Coordinates of C-alpha atoms in Angstrom, one line a residue:
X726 CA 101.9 126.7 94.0
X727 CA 100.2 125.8 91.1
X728 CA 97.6 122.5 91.8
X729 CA 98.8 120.3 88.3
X730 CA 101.5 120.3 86.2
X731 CA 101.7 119.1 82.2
X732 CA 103.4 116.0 81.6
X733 CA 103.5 113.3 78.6
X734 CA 103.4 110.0 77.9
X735 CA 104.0 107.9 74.9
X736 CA 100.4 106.7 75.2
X737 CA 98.4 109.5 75.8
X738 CA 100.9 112.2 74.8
X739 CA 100.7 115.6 76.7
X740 CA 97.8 115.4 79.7
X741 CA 96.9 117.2 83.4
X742 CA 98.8 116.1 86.4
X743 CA 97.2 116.9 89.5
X744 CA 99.6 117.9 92.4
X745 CA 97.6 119.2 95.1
X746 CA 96.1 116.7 98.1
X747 CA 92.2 116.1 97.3
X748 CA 90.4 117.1 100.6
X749 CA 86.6 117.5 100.9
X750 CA 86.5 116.8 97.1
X751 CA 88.2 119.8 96.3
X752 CA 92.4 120.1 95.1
X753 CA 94.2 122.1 97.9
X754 CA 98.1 123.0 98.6
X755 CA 99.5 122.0 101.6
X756 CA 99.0 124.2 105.0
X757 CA 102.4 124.7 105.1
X758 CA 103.2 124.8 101.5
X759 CA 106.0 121.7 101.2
X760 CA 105.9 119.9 97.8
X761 CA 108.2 117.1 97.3
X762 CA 109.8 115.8 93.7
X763 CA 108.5 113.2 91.6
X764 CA 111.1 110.7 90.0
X765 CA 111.1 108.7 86.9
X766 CA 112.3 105.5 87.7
X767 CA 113.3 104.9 83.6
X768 CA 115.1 108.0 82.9
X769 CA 116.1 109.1 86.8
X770 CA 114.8 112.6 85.8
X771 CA 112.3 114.8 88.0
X772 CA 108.5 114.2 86.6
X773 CA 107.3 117.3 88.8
X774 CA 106.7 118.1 92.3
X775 CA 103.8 117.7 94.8
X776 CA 102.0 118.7 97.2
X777 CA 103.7 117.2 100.9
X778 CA 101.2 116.7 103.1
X779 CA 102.2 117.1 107.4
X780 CA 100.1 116.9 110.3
X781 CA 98.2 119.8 109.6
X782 CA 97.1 118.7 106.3
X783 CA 96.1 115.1 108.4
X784 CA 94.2 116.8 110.7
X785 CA 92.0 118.5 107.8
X786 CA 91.4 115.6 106.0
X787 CA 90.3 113.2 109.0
X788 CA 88.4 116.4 109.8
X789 CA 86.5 115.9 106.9
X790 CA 86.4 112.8 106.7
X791 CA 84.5 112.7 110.4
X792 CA 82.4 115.5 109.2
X793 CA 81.0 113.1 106.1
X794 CA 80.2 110.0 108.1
X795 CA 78.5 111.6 110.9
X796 CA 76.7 113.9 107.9
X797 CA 75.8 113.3 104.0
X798 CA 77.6 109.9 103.8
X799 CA 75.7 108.4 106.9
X800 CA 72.3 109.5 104.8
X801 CA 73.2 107.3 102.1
X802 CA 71.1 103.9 101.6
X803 CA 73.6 100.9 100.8
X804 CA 72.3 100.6 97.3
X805 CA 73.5 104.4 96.5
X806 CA 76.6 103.6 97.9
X807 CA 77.1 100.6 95.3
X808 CA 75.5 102.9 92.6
X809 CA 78.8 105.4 93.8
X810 CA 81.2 102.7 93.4
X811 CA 79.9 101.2 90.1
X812 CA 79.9 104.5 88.4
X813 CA 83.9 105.1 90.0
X814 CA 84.5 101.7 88.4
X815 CA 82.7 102.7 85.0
X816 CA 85.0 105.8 85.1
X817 CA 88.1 104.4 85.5
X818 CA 87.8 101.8 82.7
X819 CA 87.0 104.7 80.6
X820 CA 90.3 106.2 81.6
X821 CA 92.5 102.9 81.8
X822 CA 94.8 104.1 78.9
X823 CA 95.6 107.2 81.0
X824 CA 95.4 105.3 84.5
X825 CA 97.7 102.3 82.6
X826 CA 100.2 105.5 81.2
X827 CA 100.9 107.1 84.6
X828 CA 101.3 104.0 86.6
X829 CA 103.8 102.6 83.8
X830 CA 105.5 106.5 83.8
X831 CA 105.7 107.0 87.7
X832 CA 106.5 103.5 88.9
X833 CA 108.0 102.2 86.1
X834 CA 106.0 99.0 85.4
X835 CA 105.5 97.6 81.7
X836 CA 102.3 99.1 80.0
X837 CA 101.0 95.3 79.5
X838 CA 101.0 95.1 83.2
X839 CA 100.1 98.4 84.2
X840 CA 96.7 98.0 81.5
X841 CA 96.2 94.6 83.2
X842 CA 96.7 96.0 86.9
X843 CA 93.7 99.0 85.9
X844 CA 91.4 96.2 84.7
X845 CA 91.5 94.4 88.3
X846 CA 91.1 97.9 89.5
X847 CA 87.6 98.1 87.9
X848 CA 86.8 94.4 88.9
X849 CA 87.5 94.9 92.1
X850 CA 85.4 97.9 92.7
X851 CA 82.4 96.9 90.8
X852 CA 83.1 93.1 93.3
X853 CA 82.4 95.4 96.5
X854 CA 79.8 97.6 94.6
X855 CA 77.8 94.6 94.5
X856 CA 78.2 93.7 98.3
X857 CA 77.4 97.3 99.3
X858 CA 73.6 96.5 100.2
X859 CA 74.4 92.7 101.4
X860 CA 75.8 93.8 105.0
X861 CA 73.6 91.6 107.0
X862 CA 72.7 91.2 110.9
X863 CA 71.5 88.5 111.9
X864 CA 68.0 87.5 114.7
X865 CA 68.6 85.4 117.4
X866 CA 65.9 83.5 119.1
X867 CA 66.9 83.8 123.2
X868 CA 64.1 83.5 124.7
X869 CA 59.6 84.3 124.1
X870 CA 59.9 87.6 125.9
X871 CA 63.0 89.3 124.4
X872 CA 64.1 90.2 120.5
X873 CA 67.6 90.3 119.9
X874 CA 69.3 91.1 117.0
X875 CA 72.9 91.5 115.2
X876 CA 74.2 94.7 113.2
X877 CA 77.0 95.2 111.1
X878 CA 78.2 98.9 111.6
X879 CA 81.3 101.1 109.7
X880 CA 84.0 101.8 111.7
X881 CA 84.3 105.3 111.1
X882 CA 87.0 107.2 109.6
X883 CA 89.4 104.9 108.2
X884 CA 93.0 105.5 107.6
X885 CA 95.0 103.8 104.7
X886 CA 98.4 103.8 103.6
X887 CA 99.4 101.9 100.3
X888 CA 102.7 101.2 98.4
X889 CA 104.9 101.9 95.9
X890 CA 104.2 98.3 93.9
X891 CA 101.1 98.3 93.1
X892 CA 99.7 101.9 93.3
X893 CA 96.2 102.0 91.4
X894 CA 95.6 98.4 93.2
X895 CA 96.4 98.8 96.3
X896 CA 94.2 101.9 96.3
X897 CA 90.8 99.8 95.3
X898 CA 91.6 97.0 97.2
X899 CA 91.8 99.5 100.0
X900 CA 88.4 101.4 99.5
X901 CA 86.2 99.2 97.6
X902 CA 85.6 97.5 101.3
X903 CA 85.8 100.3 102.9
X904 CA 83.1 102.6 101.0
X905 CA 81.2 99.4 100.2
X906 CA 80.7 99.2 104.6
X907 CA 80.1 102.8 104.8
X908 CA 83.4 104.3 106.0
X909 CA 85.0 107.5 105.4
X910 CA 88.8 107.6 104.0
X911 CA 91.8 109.4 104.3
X912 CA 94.1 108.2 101.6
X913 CA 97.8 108.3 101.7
X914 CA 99.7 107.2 99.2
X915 CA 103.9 106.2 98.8
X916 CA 105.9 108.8 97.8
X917 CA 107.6 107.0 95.2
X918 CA 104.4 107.1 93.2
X919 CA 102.0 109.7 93.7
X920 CA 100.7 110.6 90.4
X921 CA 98.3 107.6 89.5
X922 CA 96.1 108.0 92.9
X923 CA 95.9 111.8 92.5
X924 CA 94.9 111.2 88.5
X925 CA 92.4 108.5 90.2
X926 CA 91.2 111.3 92.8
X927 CA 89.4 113.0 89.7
X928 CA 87.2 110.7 89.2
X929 CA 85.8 110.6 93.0
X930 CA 83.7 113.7 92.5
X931 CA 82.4 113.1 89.0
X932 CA 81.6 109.5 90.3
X933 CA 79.2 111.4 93.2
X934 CA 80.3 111.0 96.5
X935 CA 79.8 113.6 98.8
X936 CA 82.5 115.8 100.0
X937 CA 84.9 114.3 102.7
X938 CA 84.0 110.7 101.9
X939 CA 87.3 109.8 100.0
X940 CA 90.2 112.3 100.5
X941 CA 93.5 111.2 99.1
X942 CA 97.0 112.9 100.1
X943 CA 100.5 112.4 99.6
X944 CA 103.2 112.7 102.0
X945 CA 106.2 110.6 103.5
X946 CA 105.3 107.8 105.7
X947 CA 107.0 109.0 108.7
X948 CA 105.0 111.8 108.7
X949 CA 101.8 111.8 107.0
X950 CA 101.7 108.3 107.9
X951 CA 103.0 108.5 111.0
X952 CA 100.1 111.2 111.6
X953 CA 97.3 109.1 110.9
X954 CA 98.5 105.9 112.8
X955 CA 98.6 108.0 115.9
X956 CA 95.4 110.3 115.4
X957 CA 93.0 110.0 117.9
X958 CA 89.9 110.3 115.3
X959 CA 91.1 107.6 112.8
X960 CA 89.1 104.6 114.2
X961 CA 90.8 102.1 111.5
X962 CA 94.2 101.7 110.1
X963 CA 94.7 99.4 106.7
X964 CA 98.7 99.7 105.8
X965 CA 100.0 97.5 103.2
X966 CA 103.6 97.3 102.8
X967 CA 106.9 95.7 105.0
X968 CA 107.4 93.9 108.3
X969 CA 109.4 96.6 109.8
X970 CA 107.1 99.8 108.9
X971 CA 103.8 97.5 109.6
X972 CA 105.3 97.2 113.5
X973 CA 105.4 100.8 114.0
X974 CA 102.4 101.0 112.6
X975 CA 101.0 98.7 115.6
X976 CA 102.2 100.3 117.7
X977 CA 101.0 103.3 116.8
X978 CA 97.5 102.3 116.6
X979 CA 98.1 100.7 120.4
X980 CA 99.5 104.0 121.9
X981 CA 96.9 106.2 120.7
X982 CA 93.4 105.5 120.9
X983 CA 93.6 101.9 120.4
X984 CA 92.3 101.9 116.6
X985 CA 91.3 98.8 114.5
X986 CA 94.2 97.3 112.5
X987 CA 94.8 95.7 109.2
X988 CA 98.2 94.8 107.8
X989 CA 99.2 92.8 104.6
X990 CA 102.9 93.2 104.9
X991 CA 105.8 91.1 103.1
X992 CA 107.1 87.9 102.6
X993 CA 109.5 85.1 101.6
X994 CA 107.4 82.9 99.6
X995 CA 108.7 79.4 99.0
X996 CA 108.2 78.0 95.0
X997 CA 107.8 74.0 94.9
X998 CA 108.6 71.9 92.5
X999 CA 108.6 68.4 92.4
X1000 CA 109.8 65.7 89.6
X1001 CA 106.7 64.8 88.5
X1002 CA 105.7 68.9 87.4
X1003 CA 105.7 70.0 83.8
X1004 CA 108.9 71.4 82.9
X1005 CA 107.3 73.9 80.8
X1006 CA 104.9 75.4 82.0
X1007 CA 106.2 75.7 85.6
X1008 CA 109.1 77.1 84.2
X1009 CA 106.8 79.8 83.0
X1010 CA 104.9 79.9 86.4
X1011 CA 108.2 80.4 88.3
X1012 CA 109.7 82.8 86.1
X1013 CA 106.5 84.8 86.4
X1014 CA 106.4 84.3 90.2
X1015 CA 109.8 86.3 91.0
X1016 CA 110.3 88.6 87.9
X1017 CA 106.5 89.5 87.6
X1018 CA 106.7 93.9 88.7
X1019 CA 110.2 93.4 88.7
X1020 CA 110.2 91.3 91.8
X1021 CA 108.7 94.3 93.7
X1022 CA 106.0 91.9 94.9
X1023 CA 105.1 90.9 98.3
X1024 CA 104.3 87.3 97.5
X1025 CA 107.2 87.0 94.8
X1026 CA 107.9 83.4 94.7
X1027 CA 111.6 83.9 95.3
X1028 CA 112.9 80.5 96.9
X1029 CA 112.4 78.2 94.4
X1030 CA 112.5 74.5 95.7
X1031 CA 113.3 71.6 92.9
X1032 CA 113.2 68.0 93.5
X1033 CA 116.6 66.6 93.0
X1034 CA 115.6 64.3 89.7
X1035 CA 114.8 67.3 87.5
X1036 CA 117.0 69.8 89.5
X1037 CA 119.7 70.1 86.5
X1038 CA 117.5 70.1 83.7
X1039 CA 115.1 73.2 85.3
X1040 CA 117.9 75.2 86.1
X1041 CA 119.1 75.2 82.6
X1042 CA 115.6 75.7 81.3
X1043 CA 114.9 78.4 84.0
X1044 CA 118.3 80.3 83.2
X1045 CA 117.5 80.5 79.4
X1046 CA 114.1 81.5 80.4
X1047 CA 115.1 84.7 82.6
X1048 CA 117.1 85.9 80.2
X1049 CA 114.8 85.8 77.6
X1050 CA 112.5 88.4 79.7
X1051 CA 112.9 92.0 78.1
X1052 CA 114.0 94.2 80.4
X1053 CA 113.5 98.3 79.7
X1054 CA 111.4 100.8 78.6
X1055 CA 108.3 100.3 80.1
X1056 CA 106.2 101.8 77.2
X1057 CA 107.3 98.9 74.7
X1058 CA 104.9 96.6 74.3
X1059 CA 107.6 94.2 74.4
X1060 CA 108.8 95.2 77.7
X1061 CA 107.9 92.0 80.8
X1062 CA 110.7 93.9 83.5
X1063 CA 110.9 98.0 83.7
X1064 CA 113.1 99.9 86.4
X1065 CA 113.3 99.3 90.1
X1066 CA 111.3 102.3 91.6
X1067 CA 113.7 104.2 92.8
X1068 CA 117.4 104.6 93.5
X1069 CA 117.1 103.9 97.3
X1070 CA 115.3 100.3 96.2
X1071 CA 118.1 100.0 93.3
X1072 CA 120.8 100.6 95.9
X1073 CA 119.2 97.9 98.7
X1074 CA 118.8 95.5 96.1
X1075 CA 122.0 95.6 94.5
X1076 CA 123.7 95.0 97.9
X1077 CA 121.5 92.0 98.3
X1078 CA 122.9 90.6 95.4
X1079 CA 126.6 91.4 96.5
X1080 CA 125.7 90.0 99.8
X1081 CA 125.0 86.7 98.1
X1082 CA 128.1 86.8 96.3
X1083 CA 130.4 87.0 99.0
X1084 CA 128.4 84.0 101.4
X1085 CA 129.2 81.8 98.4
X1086 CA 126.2 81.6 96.1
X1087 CA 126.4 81.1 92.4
X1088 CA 125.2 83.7 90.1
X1089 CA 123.6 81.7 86.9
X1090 CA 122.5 84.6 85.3
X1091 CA 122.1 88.2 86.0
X1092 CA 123.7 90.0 89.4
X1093 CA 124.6 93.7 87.8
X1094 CA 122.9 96.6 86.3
X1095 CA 121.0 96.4 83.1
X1096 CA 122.0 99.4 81.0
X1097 CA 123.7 102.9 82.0
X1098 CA 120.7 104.6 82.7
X1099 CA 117.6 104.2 85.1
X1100 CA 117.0 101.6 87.8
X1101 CA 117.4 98.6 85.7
X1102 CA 118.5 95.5 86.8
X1103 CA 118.7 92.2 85.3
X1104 CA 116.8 88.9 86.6
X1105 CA 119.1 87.1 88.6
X1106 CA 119.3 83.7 89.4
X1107 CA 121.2 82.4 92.4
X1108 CA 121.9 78.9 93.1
X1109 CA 124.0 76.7 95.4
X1110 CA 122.1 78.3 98.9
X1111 CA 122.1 77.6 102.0
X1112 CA 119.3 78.3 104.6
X1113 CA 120.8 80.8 106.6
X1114 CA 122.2 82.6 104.3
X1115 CA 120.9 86.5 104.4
X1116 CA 119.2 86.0 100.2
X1117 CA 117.6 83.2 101.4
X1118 CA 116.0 84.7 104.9
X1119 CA 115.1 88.4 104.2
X1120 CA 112.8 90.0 101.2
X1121 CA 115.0 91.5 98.7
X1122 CA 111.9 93.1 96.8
X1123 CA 113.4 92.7 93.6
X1124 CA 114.1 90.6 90.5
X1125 CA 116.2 88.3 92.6
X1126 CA 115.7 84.6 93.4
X1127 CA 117.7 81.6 94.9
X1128 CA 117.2 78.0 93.7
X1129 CA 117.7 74.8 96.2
X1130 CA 117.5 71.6 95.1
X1131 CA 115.2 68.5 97.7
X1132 CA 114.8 65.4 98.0
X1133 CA 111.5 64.2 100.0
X1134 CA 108.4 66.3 100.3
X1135 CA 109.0 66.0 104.2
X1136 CA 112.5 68.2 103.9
X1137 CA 110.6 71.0 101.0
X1138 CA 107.7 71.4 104.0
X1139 CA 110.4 72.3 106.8
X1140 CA 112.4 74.5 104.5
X1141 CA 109.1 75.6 102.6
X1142 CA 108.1 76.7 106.3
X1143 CA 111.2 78.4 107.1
X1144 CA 110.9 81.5 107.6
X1145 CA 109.3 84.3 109.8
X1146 CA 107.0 85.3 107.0
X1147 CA 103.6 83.2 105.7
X1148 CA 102.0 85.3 102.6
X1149 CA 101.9 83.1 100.2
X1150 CA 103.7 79.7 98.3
X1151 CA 102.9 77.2 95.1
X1152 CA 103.4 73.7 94.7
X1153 CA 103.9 72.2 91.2
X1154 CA 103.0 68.7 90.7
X1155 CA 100.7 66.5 88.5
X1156 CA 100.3 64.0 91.7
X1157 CA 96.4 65.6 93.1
X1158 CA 97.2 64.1 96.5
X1159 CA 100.7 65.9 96.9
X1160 CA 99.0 68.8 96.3
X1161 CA 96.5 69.3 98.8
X1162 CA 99.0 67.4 101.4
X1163 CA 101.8 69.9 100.7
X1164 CA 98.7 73.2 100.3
X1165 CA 97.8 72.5 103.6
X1166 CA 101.2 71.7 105.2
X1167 CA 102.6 75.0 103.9
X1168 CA 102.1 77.8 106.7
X1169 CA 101.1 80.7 104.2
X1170 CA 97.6 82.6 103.5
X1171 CA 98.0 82.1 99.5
X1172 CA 99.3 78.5 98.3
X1173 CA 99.1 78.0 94.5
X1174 CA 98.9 75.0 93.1
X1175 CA 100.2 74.8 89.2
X1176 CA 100.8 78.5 89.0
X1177 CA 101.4 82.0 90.5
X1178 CA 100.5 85.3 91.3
X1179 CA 97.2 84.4 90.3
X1180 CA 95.1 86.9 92.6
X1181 CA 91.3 87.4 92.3
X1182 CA 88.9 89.6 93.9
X1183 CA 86.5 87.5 94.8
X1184 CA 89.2 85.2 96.8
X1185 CA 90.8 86.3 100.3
X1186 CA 94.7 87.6 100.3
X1187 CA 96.4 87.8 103.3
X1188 CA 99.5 86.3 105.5
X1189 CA 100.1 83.9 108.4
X1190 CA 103.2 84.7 110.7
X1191 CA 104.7 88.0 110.4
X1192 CA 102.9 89.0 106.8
X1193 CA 100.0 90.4 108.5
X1194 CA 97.0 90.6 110.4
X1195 CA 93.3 90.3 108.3
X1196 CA 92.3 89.5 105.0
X1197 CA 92.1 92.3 101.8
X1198 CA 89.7 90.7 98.8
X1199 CA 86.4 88.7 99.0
X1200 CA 83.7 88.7 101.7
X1201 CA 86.6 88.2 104.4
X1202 CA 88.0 92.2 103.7
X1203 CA 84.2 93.5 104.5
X1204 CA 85.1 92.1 108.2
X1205 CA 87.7 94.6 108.6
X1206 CA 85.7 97.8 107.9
X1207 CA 82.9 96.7 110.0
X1208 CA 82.0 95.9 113.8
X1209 CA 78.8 93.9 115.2
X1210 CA 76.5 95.7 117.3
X1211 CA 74.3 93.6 119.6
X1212 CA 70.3 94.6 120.3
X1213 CA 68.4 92.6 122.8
X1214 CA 64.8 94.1 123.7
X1215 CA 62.4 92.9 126.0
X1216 CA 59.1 92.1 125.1
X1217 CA 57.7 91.2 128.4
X1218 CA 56.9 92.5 131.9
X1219 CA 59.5 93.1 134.5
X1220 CA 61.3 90.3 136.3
X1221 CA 63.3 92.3 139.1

């Protein structure tokens, strides 16, 4: 099969597509051939197909991957390694427009958001370019005859598996620690949205890393992924993506040879508000908490919690909000909300919303299908919830969100708190002390204070309870790609 394909984009009009797996810095078919079909999420039309990587393509790439940190890659001082990542950085800002175009065509997001989801892609990879020579040990005085010291070591060949949401993201959030620490990478990426990462992949080469240092395939999770959970010479695991998957996941790594694990998996973020918050600007923070990505967030704030003396007028100034958002093509500027990924996401969403229908909620706006074609649909508001109802307890993952009205900042913390997720939460108030007493009351890894879905490289991400295991971002995410090595040597005679 051929190894790209031509397609277009409004933005950059007719460019390469690479459709092959990139293994040992080289484009390859698959062993056994498979491709799989690309969908645009706007139009529900085939983009092209690609190469479907099994367990024989695994096997290869972790294959390289070993070969290159027990080679070339284990040559290379720290500072060359930052001077690799830099330069991928520098390349991919040089390419944003194209990056922005095939994120925006493939998953569907608006091309504001895709452009702004490539710039943190080149912040966060020059951030760990700059910690790639700051990995530190440490000397520890035991005793006059013995020196003993601390190192921080790579794991090895790491495995990572990122989603459909946030595809050019996910991917630098995944290896800027990673390379930064002096791991190895096999790559896979969702097969909802191939085509950024592969575009991405030609940029690994020309940034100079040596063959078999990043390899990036694409493949179905319960196979490709499945493989590299389970293989017996990936030493890490990073998956990002839900509860259920993240389990297996665990497991996997448990069963086989016991390999390191990070997950950032999903949530049910709770959205404070109390009476003394700014009506309009929170309005804008909430309606950017659920709706930003088209709800296909994993901290979306999408149980929104307003104190009962502004309860009436928010809703009102919430509901004319939502529908102000323009929803559709994703390559208008003017676009905030583009297509659910896929039909499958469509389909589980909608039946959340007909779920919430028939336990009783209140549609204020939204609940149906924006237009006749794609995966559109149209920010929905639900209101009069209870607890235990199913929109209220699992993550829809979509531009869906329920409304409860509180009355004491005691009854928003043990409602705020339940649930059996912990990723993330916001708390909207002028009062400084509510604030912090709420922040640290909330059970979640992320609590906003005056805003939302404001995510920085530099600061730790990551949940409490069942949204994960480890931190991604900051100094805390070079902990996960590394282990401490202990050296104690003696310096005097012989005591036995």
């Amino acid at each position: 099969m051929p190894l790209s394909a031509q397609l277009k984009t409004p933005v950059t009009g007719q460019y390469e597509q690479p459709t092959g797996l990139f293994i040992n810095n080289e484009w390859v078919e698959s062993v056994d051939k498979k491709t799989f079909e690309v969908i645009n999420p706007s139009t529900e039309e085939v983009l092209c197909s690609v190469s479907e990587a099994t367990e024989k393509d695994v096997d290869i790439a972790v294959s390289a991957a070993r070969k290159a940190f027990e080679g070339a890659w284990s040559k290379v001082t720290p500072q060359q390694r930052g001077k690799y990542l830099w330069k991928l950085a520098d390349l991919a800002e040089e390419k944003l427009e194209l990056l922005a175009a095939v994120e925006s065509l493939d998953n569907g997001k608006s091309i504001t958001m895709a452009k702004g989801d490539v710039g943190a892609v080149v912040g966060c990879l020059r951030f760990y370019a700059g910690w790639a020579d700051k990995i530190t040990g440490k000397t520890i005085d035991t005793d006059p005859d013995t020196f003993a010291y601390t190192r921080s070591e790579p794991l090895g060949v790491c495995g990572q598996i990122i989603p459909w949401n946030f595809p050019l993201l996910m991917f630098a959030w995944k290896i800027g620690p990673a390379l930064a620490t002096g791991n190895t990478i096999v790559m896979k990426t969702a097969e909802q949205t191939p085509l950024s990462a592969l575009v991405f992949a030609t940029l690994i080469k020309e940034a100079g890393f040596p063959p078999g240092v990043l390899n990036v395939i694409s493949g179905f999770g319960r196979v490709a992924g499945a493989a590299l959970s389970s293989h017996m010479d990936v030493d890490k695991i990073a998956f990002t993506g839900s509860t259920l998957v993240g389990r297996t996941i665990l497991k996997a790594a448990a069963s086989s040879n016991l390999k390191k694990v990070t997950l950032e998996l999903g949530g049910k973020s709770p959205n404070i508000v109390f009476d003394d918050a700014d009506i309009e600007q929170t309005i804008s923070w909430v309606n950017f908490g659920i709706f930003f990505n088209h709800g296909q967030c994993c901290c979306a704030g999408s149980r929104i919690y307003v104190q009962e003396g502004i309860y009436d007028k928010f809703v009102e100034a919430f509901k004319k909000r939502a529908i102000a958002n323009e929803v559709g093509d994703p390559f208008s500027e003017k676009t905030f909300q583009g297509p659910q990924v896929s039909q499958l996401q469509y389909d589980r969403i909608m039946g959340y919303i007909d779920e919430g229908k028939k336990e009783g909620a209140k549609v204020e706006v939204g609940g149906e299908r924006h237009g006749d074609k794609g995966y559109f649909i149209k920010p929905t508001i639900f209101s009069g919830v209870s607890p235990n109802m199913k929109i209220m307890q699992e993550e829809i993952f979509g531009p869906v969100c329920t409304i409860a009205k509180f009355s004491t900042e005691e009854e928003v913390i043990k409602e705020g708190n339940n649930t059996t997720y912990g990723l993330a939460a916001a708390v909207h108030t002028k009062n400084l002390n509510t604030a912090i007493r709420v922040s640290n009351a909330l059970k979640a890894g992320t609590v906003w204070v005056n805003q939302y879905n404001m995510i920085n490289h530099q600061v730790p991400f990551g949940g409490f309870k069942e949204s994960g295991i480890g931190r991604e971002l900051g100094e805390a995410a070079l902990a996960n790609y590394t282990q401490n090595k202990s050296v104690s040597i003696r310096l005097g005679g012989a005591i036995f």
